């Protein structure tokens, strides 16, 4: 398989705690009393790109949003098991959830720009952190928008409402908003679903650049994208983790028949 970016591969079974960004232990989720994730166990490697694939409704977004506790905004949410970051279960009662979400940034499946200007969207989190120095904010807004491949389209109208942007522009804006906070872990739920091939390639290059400093977990329905950008891939089916390995193996010689059926398009 042709890889866009070469990278050193670690064996997932032998990951040490230092090499692990997120440790998921027997993690189950119920939404509205129905089981959506069933005892998931996995370690997500630090400063690597991990893709999550699987049929619509298999639980990808649910698992992704478990990594920064975005799930529990849903009142019908129940879980068991643990999600560990830096050796600490993030579901412990004393967890500072606001701090956790700064460290673990997320771009949602549906772009959710705030009803304010493009500029204020990007520096929203920085303002919450009490950062007000104009030159610094200007710099971060520009860099984040450039990295998200949006700067050239919006530099002349930074103070217009973000709600006037097209769907694909909104998608890049929320990527810029997440980048502005320099998260240690970045969760991306189908970040390029509304983008054209060239802009998609730009975002994929950005994701690869981020790897130097950031752990990236990306949900994608695009198998070529998963194979191109990710170091590791996990295949979920009806709330179960079916297969998790380095992406080359998963896409060229899947160990399970279900994985093979999915990646060859026999279902889903
Ligand atoms: N608020 C909710 N109440 C009840 N069930 C829910 C709720 N949100 C999601 N679900 C169900 O949980 C399951 C997993 O949903 P999830 O959004 O994680 O799937 P997904 O793999 O991200 O799918 P897609 O590829 O379509 O985005 C689905 O069956 C979905 O219908
Ligand atoms: Mg989803």
GROMACS .gro file of N, CA and C and ligand atoms in nm, residues 31-32 36 55-62 74 109 190 221, ligand 1:
model
   76
   31UNK      N    1  -2.615   0.412   2.585
   31UNK     CA    2  -2.688   0.535   2.555
   31UNK      C    3  -2.835   0.499   2.557
   32UNK      N    4  -2.908   0.569   2.641
   32UNK     CA    5  -3.051   0.541   2.647
   32UNK      C    6  -3.077   0.392   2.676
   36UNK      N    7  -2.370   0.051   2.355
   36UNK     CA    8  -2.315   0.109   2.233
   36UNK      C    9  -2.167   0.073   2.217
   55UNK      N   10  -1.855   0.078   1.026
   55UNK     CA   11  -1.984   0.119   0.971
   55UNK      C   12  -2.049   0.231   1.050
   56UNK      N   13  -2.134   0.306   0.983
   56UNK     CA   14  -2.212   0.409   1.050
   56UNK      C   15  -2.287   0.347   1.168
   57UNK      N   16  -2.279   0.412   1.284
   57UNK     CA   17  -2.350   0.364   1.402
   57UNK      C   18  -2.274   0.263   1.486
   58UNK      N   19  -2.148   0.230   1.448
   58UNK     CA   20  -2.075   0.125   1.522
   58UNK      C   21  -2.014   0.176   1.652
   59UNK      N   22  -2.015   0.308   1.673
   59UNK     CA   23  -1.968   0.361   1.801
   59UNK      C   24  -1.841   0.444   1.796
   60UNK      N   25  -1.797   0.483   1.677
   60UNK     CA   26  -1.672   0.559   1.663
   60UNK      C   27  -1.678   0.693   1.736
   61UNK      N   28  -1.782   0.771   1.709
   61UNK     CA   29  -1.792   0.903   1.773
   61UNK      C   30  -1.807   0.889   1.924
   62UNK      N   31  -1.879   0.785   1.964
   62UNK     CA   32  -1.899   0.763   2.108
   62UNK      C   33  -1.766   0.734   2.176
   74UNK      N   34  -2.450   1.418   2.724
   74UNK     CA   35  -2.574   1.345   2.696
   74UNK      C   36  -2.627   1.286   2.827
  109UNK      N   37  -1.801   1.595   1.447
  109UNK     CA   38  -1.845   1.548   1.316
  109UNK      C   39  -1.922   1.658   1.242
  190UNK      N   40  -1.422   1.280   1.152
  190UNK     CA   41  -1.445   1.305   1.008
  190UNK      C   42  -1.414   1.450   0.969
  221UNK      N   43  -1.450   0.778   0.729
  221UNK     CA   44  -1.519   0.678   0.646
  221UNK      C   45  -1.442   0.649   0.520
  269LIG     N1   46  -2.821   1.021   2.238
  269LIG     C1   47  -2.830   0.895   2.199
  269LIG     N2   48  -2.928   0.816   2.248
  269LIG     C2   49  -2.940   0.688   2.209
  269LIG     N3   50  -2.858   0.629   2.121
  269LIG     C3   51  -2.760   0.703   2.069
  269LIG     C4   52  -2.740   0.839   2.104
  269LIG     N4   53  -2.634   0.885   2.036
  269LIG     C5   54  -2.589   0.782   1.961
  269LIG     N5   55  -2.664   0.673   1.981
  269LIG     C6   56  -2.646   0.540   1.917
  269LIG     O1   57  -2.519   0.489   1.953
  269LIG     C7   58  -2.464   0.417   1.845
  269LIG     C8   59  -2.325   0.467   1.815
  269LIG     O2   60  -2.332   0.600   1.766
  269LIG     P1   61  -2.203   0.677   1.715
  269LIG     O3   62  -2.247   0.817   1.688
  269LIG     O4   63  -2.093   0.658   1.811
  269LIG     O5   64  -2.170   0.599   1.580
  269LIG     P2   65  -2.060   0.631   1.469
  269LIG     O6   66  -1.980   0.508   1.453
  269LIG     O7   67  -1.990   0.757   1.501
  269LIG     O8   68  -2.151   0.649   1.339
  269LIG     P3   69  -2.133   0.751   1.213
  269LIG     O9   70  -2.029   0.688   1.127
  269LIG    O10   71  -2.269   0.748   1.148
  269LIG    O11   72  -2.098   0.884   1.265
  269LIG     C9   73  -2.562   0.432   1.730
  269LIG    O12   74  -2.641   0.318   1.723
  269LIG    C10   75  -2.644   0.552   1.768
  269LIG    O13   76  -2.773   0.545   1.713
   0.00000   0.00000   0.00000
